[in-house]
PDB file of C-alpha atoms in Angstrom:
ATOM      1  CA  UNK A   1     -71.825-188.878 118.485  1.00 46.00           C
ATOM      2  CA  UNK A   2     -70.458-187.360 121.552  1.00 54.00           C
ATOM      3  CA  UNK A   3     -71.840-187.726 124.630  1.00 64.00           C
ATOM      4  CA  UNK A   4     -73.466-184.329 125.923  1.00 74.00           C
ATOM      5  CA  UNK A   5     -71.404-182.365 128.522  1.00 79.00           C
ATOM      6  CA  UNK A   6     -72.528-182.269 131.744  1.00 79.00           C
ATOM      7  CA  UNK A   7     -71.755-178.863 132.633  1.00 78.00           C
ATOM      8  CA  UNK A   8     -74.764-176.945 134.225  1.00 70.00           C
ATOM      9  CA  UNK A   9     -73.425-173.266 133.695  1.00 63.00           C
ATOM     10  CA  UNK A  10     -72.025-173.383 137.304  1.00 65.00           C
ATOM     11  CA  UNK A  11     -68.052-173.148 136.776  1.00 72.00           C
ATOM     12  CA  UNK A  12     -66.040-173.267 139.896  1.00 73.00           C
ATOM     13  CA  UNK A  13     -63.401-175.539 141.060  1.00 78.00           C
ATOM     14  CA  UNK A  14     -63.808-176.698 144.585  1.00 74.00           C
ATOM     15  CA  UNK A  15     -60.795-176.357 146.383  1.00 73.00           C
ATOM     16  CA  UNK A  16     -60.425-179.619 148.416  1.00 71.00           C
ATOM     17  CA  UNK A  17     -61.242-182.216 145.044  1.00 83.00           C
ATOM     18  CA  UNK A  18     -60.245-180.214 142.567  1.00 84.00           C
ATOM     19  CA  UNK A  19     -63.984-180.874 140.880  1.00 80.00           C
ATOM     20  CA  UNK A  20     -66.105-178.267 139.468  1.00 82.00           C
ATOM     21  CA  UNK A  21     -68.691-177.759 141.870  1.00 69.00           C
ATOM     22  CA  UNK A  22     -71.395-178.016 138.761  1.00 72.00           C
ATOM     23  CA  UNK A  23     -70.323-180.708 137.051  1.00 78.00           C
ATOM     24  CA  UNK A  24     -68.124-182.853 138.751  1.00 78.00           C
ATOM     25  CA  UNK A  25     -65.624-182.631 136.230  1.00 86.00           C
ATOM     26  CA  UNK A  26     -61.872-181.784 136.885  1.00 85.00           C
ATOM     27  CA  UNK A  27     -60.184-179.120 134.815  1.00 84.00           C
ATOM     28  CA  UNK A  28     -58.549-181.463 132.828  1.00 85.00           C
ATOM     29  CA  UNK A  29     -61.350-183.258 131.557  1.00 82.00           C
ATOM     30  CA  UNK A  30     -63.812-179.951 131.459  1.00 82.00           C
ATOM     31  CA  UNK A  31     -60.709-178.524 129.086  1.00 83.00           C
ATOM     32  CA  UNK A  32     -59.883-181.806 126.928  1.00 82.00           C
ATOM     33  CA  UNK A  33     -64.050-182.815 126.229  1.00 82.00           C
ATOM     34  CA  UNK A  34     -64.703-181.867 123.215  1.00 79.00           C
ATOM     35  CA  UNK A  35     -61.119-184.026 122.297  1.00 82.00           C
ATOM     36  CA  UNK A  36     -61.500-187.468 124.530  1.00 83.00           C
ATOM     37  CA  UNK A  37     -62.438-190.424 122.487  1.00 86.00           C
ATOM     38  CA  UNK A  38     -66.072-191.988 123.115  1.00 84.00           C
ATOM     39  CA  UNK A  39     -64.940-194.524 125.786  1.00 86.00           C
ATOM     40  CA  UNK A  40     -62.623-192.083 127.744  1.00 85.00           C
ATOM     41  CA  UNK A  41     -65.782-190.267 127.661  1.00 83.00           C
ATOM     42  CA  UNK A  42     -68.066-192.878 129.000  1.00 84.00           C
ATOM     43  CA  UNK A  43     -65.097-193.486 132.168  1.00 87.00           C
ATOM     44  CA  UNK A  44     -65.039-189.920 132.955  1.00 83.00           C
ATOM     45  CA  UNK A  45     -69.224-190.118 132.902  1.00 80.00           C
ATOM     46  CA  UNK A  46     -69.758-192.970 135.053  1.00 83.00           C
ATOM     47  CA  UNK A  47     -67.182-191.519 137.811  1.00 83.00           C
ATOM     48  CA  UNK A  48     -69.450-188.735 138.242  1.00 78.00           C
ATOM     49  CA  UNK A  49     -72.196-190.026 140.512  1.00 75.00           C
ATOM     50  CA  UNK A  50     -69.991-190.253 142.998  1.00 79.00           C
ATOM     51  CA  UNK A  51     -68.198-187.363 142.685  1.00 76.00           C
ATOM     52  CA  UNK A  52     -71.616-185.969 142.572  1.00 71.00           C
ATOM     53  CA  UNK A  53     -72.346-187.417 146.286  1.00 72.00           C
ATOM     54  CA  UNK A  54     -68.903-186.314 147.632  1.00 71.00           C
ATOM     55  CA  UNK A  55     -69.605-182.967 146.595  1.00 65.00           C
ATOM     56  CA  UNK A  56     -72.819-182.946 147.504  1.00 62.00           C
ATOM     57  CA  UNK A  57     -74.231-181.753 144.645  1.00 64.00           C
ATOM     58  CA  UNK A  58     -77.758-181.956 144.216  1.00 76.00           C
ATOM     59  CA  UNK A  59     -78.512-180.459 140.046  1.00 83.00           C
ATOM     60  CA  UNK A  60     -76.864-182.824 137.746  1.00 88.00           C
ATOM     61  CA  UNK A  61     -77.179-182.609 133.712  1.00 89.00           C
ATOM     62  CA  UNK A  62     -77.960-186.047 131.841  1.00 91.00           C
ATOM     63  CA  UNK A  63     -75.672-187.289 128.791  1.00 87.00           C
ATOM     64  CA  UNK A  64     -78.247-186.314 126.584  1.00 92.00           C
ATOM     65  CA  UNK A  65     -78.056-184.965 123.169  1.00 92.00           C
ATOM     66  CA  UNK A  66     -81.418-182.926 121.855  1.00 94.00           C
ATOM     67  CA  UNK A  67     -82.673-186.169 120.030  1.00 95.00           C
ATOM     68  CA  UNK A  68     -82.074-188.041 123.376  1.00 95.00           C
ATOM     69  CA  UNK A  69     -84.719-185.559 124.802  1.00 96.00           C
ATOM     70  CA  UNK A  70     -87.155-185.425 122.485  1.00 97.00           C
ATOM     71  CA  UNK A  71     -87.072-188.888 122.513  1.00 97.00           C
ATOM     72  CA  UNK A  72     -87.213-189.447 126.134  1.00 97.00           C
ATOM     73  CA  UNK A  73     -90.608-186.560 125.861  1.00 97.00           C
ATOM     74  CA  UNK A  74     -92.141-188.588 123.132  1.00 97.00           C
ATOM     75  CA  UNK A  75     -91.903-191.606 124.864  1.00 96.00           C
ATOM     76  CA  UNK A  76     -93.080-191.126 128.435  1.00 96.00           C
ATOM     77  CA  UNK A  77     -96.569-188.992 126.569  1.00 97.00           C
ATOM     78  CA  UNK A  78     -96.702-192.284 124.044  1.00 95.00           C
ATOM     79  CA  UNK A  79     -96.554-194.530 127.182  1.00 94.00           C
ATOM     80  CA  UNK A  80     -98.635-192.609 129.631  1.00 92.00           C
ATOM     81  CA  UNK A  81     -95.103-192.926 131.665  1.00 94.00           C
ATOM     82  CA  UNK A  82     -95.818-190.219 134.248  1.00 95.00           C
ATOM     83  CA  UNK A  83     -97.431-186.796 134.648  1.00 96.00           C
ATOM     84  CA  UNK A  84     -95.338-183.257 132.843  1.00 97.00           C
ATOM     85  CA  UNK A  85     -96.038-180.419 135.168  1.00 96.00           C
ATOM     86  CA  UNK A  86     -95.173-176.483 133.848  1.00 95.00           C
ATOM     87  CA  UNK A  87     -95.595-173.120 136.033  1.00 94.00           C
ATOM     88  CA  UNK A  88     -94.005-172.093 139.209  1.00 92.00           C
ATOM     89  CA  UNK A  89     -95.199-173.333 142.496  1.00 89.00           C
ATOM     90  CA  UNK A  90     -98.899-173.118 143.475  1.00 89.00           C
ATOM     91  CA  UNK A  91     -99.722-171.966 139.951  1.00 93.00           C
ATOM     92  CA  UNK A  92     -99.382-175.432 137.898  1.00 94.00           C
ATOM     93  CA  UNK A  93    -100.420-177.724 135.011  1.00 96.00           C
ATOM     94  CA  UNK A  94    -100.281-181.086 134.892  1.00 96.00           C
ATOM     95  CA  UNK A  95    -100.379-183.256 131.551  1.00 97.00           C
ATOM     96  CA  UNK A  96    -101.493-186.988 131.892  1.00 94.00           C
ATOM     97  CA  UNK A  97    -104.032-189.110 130.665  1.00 93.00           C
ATOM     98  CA  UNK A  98    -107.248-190.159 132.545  1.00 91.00           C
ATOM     99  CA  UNK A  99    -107.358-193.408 134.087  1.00 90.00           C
ATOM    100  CA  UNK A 100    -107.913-195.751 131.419  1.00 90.00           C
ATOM    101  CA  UNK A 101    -107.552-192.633 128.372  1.00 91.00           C
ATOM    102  CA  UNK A 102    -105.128-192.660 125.636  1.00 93.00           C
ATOM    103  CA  UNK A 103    -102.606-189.965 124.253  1.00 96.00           C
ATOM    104  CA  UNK A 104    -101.649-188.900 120.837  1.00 97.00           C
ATOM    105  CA  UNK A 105     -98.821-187.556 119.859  1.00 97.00           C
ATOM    106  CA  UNK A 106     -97.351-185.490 116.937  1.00 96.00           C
ATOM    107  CA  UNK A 107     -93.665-184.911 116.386  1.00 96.00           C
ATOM    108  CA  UNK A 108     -92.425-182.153 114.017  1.00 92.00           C
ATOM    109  CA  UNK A 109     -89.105-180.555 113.880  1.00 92.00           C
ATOM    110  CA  UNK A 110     -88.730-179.159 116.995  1.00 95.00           C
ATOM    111  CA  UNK A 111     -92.088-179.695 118.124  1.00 97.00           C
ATOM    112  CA  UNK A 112     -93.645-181.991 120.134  1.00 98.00           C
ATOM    113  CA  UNK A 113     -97.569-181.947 120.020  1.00 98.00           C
ATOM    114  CA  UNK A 114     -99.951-183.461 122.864  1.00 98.00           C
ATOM    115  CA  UNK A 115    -103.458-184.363 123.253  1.00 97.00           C
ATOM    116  CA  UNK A 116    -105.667-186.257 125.918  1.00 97.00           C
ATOM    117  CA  UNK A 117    -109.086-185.833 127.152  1.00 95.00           C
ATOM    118  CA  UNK A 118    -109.145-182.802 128.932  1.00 94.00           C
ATOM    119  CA  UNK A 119    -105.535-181.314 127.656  1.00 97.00           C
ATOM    120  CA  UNK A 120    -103.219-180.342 125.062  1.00 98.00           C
ATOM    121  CA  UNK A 121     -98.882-179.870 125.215  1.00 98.00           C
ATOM    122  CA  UNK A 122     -96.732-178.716 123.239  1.00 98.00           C
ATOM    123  CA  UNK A 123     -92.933-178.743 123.979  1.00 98.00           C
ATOM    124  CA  UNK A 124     -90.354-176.630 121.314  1.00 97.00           C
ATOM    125  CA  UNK A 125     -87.012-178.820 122.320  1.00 97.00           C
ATOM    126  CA  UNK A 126     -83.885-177.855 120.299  1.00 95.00           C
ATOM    127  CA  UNK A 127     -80.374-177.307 121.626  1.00 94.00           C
ATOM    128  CA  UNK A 128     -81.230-174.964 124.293  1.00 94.00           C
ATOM    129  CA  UNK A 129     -82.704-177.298 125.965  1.00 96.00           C
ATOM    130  CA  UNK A 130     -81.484-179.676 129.007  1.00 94.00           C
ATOM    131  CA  UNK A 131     -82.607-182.304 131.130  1.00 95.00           C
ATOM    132  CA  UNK A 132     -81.728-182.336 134.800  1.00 93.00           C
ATOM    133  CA  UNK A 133     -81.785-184.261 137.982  1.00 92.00           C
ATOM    134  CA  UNK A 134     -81.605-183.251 141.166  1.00 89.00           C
ATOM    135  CA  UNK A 135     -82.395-187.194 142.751  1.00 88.00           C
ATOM    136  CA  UNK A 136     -79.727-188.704 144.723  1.00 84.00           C
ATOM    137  CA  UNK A 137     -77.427-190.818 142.074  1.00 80.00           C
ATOM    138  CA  UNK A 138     -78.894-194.183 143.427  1.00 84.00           C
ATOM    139  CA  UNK A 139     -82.173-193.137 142.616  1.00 87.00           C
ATOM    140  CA  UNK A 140     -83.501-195.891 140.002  1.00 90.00           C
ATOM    141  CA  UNK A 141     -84.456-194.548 136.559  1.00 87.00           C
ATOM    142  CA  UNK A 142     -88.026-195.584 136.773  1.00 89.00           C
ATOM    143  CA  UNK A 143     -88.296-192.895 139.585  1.00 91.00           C
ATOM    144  CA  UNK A 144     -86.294-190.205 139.030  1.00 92.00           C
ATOM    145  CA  UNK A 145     -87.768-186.943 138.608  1.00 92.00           C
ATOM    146  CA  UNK A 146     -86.197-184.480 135.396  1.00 95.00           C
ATOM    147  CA  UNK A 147     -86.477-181.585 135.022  1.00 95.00           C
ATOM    148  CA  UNK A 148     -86.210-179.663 131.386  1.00 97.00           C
ATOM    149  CA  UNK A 149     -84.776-176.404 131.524  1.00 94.00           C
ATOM    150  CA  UNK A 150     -84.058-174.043 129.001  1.00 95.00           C
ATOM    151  CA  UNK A 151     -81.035-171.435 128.552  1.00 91.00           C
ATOM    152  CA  UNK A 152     -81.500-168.170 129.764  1.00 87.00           C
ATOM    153  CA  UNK A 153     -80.585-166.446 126.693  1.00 83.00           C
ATOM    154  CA  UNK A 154     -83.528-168.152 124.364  1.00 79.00           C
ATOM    155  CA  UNK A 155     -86.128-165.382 126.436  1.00 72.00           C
ATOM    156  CA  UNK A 156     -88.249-165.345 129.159  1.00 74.00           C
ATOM    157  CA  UNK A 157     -91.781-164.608 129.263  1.00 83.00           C
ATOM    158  CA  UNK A 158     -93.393-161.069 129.778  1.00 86.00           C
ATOM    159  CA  UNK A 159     -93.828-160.548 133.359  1.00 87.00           C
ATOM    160  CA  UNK A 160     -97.357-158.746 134.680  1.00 93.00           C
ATOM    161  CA  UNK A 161     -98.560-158.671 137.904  1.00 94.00           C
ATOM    162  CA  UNK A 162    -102.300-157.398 137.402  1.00 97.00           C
ATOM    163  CA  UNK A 163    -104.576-159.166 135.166  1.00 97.00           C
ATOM    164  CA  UNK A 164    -103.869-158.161 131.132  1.00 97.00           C
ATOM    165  CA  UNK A 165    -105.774-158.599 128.392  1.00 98.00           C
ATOM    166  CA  UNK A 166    -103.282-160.380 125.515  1.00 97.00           C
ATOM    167  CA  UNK A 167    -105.459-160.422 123.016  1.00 97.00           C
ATOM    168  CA  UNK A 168    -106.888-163.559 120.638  1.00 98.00           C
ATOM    169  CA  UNK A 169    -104.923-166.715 121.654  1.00 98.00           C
ATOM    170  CA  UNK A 170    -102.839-166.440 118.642  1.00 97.00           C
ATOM    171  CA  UNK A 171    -100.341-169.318 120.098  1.00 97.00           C
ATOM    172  CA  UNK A 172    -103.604-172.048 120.589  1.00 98.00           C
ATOM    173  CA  UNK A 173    -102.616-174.957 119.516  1.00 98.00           C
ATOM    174  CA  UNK A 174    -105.840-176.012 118.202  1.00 97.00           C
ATOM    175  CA  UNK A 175    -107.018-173.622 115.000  1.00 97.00           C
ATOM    176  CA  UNK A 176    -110.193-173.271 116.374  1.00 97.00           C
ATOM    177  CA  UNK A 177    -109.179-171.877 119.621  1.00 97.00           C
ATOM    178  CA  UNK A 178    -106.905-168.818 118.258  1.00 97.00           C
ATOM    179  CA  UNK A 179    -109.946-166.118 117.982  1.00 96.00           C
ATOM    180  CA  UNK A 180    -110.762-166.773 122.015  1.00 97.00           C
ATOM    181  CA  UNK A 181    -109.271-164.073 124.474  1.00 97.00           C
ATOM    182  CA  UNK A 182    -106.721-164.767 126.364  1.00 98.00           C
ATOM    183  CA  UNK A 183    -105.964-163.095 129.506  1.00 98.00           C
ATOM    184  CA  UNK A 184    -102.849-163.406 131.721  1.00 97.00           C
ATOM    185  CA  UNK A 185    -103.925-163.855 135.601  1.00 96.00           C
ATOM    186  CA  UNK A 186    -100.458-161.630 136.516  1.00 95.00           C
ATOM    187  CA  UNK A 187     -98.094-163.583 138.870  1.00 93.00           C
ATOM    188  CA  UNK A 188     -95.353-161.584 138.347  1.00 92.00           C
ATOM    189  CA  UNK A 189     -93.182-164.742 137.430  1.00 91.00           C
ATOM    190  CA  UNK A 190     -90.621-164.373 134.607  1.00 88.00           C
ATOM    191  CA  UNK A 191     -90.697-168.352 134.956  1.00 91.00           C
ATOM    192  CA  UNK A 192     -94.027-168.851 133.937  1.00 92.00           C
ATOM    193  CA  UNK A 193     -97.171-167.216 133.153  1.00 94.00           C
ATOM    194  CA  UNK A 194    -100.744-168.490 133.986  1.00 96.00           C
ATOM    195  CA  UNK A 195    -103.633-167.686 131.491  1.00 97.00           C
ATOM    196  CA  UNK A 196    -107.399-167.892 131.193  1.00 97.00           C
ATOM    197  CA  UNK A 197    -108.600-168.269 127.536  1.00 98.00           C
ATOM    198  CA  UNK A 198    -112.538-167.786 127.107  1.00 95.00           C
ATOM    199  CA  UNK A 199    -114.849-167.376 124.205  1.00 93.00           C
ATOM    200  CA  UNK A 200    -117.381-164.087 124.845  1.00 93.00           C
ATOM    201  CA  UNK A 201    -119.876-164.477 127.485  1.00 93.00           C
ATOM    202  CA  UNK A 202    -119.975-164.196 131.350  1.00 92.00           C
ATOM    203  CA  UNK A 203    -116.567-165.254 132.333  1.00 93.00           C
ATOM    204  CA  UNK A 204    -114.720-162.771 129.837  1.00 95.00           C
ATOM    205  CA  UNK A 205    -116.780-160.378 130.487  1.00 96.00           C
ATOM    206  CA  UNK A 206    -115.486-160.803 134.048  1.00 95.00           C
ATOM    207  CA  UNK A 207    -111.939-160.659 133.161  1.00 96.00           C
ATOM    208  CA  UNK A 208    -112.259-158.378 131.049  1.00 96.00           C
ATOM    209  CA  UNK A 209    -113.761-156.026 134.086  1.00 96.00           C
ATOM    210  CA  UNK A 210    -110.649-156.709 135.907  1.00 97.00           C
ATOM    211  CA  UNK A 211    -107.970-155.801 133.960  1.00 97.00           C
ATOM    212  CA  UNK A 212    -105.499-153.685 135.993  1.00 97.00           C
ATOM    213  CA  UNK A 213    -106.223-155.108 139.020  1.00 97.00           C
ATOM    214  CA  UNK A 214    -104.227-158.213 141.192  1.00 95.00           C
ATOM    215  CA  UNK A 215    -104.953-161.567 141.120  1.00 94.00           C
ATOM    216  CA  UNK A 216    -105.799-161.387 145.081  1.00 92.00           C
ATOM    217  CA  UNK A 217    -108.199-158.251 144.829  1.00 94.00           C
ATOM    218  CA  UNK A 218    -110.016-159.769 141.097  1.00 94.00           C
ATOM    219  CA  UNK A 219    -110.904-163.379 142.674  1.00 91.00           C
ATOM    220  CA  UNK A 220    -113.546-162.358 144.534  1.00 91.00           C
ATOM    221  CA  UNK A 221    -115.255-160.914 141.085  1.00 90.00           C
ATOM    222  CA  UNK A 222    -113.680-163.667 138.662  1.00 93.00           C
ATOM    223  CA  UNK A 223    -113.771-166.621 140.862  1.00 90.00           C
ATOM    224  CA  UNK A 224    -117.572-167.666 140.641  1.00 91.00           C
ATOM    225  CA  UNK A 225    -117.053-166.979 137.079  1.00 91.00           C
ATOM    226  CA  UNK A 226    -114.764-169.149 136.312  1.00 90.00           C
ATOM    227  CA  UNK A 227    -115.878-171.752 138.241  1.00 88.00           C
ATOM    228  CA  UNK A 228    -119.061-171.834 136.717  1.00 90.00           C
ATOM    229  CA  UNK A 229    -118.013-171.312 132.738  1.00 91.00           C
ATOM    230  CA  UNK A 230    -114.968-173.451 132.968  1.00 91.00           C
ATOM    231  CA  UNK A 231    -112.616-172.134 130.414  1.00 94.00           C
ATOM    232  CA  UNK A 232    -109.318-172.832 129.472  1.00 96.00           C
ATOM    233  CA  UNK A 233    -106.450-172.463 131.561  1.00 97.00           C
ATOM    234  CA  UNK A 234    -102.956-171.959 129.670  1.00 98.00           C
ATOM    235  CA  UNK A 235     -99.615-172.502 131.597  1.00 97.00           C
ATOM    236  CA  UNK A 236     -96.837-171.083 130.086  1.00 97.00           C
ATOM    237  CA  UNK A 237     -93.084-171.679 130.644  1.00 95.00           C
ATOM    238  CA  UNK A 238     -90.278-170.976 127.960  1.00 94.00           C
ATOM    239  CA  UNK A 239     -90.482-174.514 126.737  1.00 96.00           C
ATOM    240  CA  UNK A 240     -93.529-174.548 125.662  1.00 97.00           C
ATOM    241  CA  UNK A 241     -97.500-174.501 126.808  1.00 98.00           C
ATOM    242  CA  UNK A 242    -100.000-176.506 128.862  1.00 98.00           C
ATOM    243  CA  UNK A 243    -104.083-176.190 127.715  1.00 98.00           C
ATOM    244  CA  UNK A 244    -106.098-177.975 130.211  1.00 97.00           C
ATOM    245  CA  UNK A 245    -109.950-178.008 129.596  1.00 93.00           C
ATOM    246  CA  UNK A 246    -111.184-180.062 132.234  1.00 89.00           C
ATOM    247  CA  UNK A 247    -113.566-179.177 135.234  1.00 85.00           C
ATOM    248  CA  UNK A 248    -112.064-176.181 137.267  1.00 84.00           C
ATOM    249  CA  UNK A 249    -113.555-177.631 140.748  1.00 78.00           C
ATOM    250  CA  UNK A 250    -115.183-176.110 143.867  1.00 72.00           C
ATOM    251  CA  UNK A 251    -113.748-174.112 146.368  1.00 70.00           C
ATOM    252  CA  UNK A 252    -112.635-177.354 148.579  1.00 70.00           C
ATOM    253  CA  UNK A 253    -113.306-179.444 146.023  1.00 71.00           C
ATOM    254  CA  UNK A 254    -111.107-182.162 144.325  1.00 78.00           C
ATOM    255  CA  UNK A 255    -109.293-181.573 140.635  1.00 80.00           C
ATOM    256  CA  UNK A 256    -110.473-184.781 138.116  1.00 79.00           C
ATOM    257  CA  UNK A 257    -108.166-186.879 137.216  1.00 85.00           C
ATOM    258  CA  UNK A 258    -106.307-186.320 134.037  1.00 91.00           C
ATOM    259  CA  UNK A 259    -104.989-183.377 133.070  1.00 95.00           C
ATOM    260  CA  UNK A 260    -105.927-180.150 135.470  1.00 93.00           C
ATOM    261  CA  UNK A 261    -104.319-177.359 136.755  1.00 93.00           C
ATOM    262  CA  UNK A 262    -103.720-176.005 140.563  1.00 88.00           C
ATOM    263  CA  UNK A 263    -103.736-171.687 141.188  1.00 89.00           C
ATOM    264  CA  UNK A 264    -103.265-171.430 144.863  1.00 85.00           C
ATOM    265  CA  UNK A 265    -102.944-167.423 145.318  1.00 83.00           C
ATOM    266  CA  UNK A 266    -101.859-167.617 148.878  1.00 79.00           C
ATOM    267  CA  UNK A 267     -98.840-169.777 148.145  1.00 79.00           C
ATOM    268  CA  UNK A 268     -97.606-168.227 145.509  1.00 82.00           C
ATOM    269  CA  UNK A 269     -95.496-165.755 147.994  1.00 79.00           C
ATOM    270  CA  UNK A 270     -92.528-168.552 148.383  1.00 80.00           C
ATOM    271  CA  UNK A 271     -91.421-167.305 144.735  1.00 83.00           C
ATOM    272  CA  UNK A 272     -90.268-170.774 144.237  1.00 83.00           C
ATOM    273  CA  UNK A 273     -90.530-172.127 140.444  1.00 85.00           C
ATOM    274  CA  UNK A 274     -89.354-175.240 141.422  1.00 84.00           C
ATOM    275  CA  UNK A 275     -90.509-177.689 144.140  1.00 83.00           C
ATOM    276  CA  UNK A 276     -87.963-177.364 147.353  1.00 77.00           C
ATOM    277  CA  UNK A 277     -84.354-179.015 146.631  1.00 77.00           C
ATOM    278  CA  UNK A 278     -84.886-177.956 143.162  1.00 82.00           C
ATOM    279  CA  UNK A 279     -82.381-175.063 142.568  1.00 82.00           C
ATOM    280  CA  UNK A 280     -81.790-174.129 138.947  1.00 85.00           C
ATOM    281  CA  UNK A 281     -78.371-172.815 138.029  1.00 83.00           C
ATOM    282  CA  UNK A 282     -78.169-168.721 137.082  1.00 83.00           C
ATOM    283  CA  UNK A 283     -78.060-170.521 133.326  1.00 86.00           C
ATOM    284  CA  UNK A 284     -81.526-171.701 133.081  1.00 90.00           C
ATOM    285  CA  UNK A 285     -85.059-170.933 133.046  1.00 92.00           C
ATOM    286  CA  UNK A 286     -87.405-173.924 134.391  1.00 93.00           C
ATOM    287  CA  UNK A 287     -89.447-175.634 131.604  1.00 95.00           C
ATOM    288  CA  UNK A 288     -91.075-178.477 132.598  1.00 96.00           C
ATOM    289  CA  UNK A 289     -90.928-181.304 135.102  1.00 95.00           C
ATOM    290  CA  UNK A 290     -91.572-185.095 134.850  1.00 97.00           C
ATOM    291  CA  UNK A 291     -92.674-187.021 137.454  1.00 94.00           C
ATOM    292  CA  UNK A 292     -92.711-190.519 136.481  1.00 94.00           C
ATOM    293  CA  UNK A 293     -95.651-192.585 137.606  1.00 90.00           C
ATOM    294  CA  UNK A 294     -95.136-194.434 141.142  1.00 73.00           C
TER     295      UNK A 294
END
């Protein structure tokens, strides 16, 4: 099987190597890949770290094929390696079992299914997806940080930027979820969306009251509300979904452990969907990060 190329969707020579400034590659080997024999293969791979550093090149694609990835997935949720995050800065879930707690894990087709105490995942990862890292080359495996993104062209998410009503949670990945509202907290953020999914009573009645209006002017109505019925949050991102179920704490208060999600409104101006250093190519939409446990 051929190793997967490591070009990023950034194609540019840089004039002083002679390296494309995405991949590390030189033309040569960008134009004879598909051709070169597994072991010339491997050569030109393990020269690229360093052209990497010369460069200075921070995103760098793995030599992953799909099954590689959904491997890789399936085994750090299997082996409670680390935590998955999804959303855009300050508006984020986090997927990881409680101290102690165990995870289960489905695999079918494309899918990957999720569940802990307190959360549910689900990944879709076929061939437009990649896995990144933007660690310096001498970082060891067992602490580097990737990052799944997804190709542009597979679709982004609808973008609103006042609270919308989207209907039964047709996309729950429990059954017994799917008749529960689901309404999209409107960041704006083609990257991600962030969702509150409620049965009927006090807290959708409060969303329901503040459809149209932002995020910043609704809190004050939706806040105590939420706080005190505690219903799903759903984090979106073109891979796939978080659902986290666990306590929504206090103003000042501390999120459990386990899986939980962070919504801080006055952060969310930086427009970052990645954490700083973290600079997708044009190519690719930001799925999901894994940060392995330390």
């Amino acid at each position: 099987m051929t190793l997967a190329s490591p070009c990023v969707g950034t194609c540019k020579l840089d004039d002083a190597t002679g390296w494309c400034v995405g991949c590390a590659r030189t033309g040569d080997e960008i134009a004879e890949w598909g051709g070169l024999a597994e072991t010339a293969l491997a050569v030109v791979r393990e020269a690229l770290p360093d052209q990497f550093k010369r460069l200075g090149v921070a995103c760098r694609r793995l030599p992953w094929t799909v099954e590689d990835v959904r491997e890789f997935v399936l085994r750090s949720l299997r082996e409670g390696a680390g935590t998955w995050a999804l959303g855009v800065v300050s508006a984020v879930a986090e997927f990881a079992p409680p101290p102690g707690g165990l995870v289960e894990v489905e695999a079918d087709g494309d899918g990957v299914v999720a569940s802990t105490a307190g959360g549910l995942l689900r990944f879709r990862i076929d061939d437009d997806v990649r896995a990144l890292v933007f660690d310096p080359p001498e970082t060891p495996e067992t602490l580097r940080r990737v990052v799944l993104a997804v190709k542009r062209e597979r679709g982004r998410l609808p973008a609103v930027d006042t609270i919308d009503d989207l209907g039964p949670d047709r996309d729950a990945i429990r059954a017994e979820d799917r008749d529960a509202r689901l309404f999209d907290l409107g960041l704006g953020r083609k990257e991600g969306r962030f969702c509150v999914r409620c049965p009927s009573g006090p807290a959708r009645d409060a969303l329901a009251g503040a459809v149209g209006m932002s995020l910043a002017s609704a809190l004050p109505r939706i806040g105590p509300a939420m706080v005190q019925a505690n219903p799903a949050r759903v984090v979106e991102s073109a891979l796939g979904r978080i659902e986290v179920a666990s306590a929504i704490p206090a103003p000042g208060g501390v999120s459990p452990p386990g899986p939980h999600t962070y919504l801080l409104p006055d952060h969310l101006a930086t427009g970052r969907a990645l954490p700083a250093g973290m600079l997708l190519p044009h190519a690719y939409l930001p799925g999901a990060i894994f940060h392995p446990a330390r």
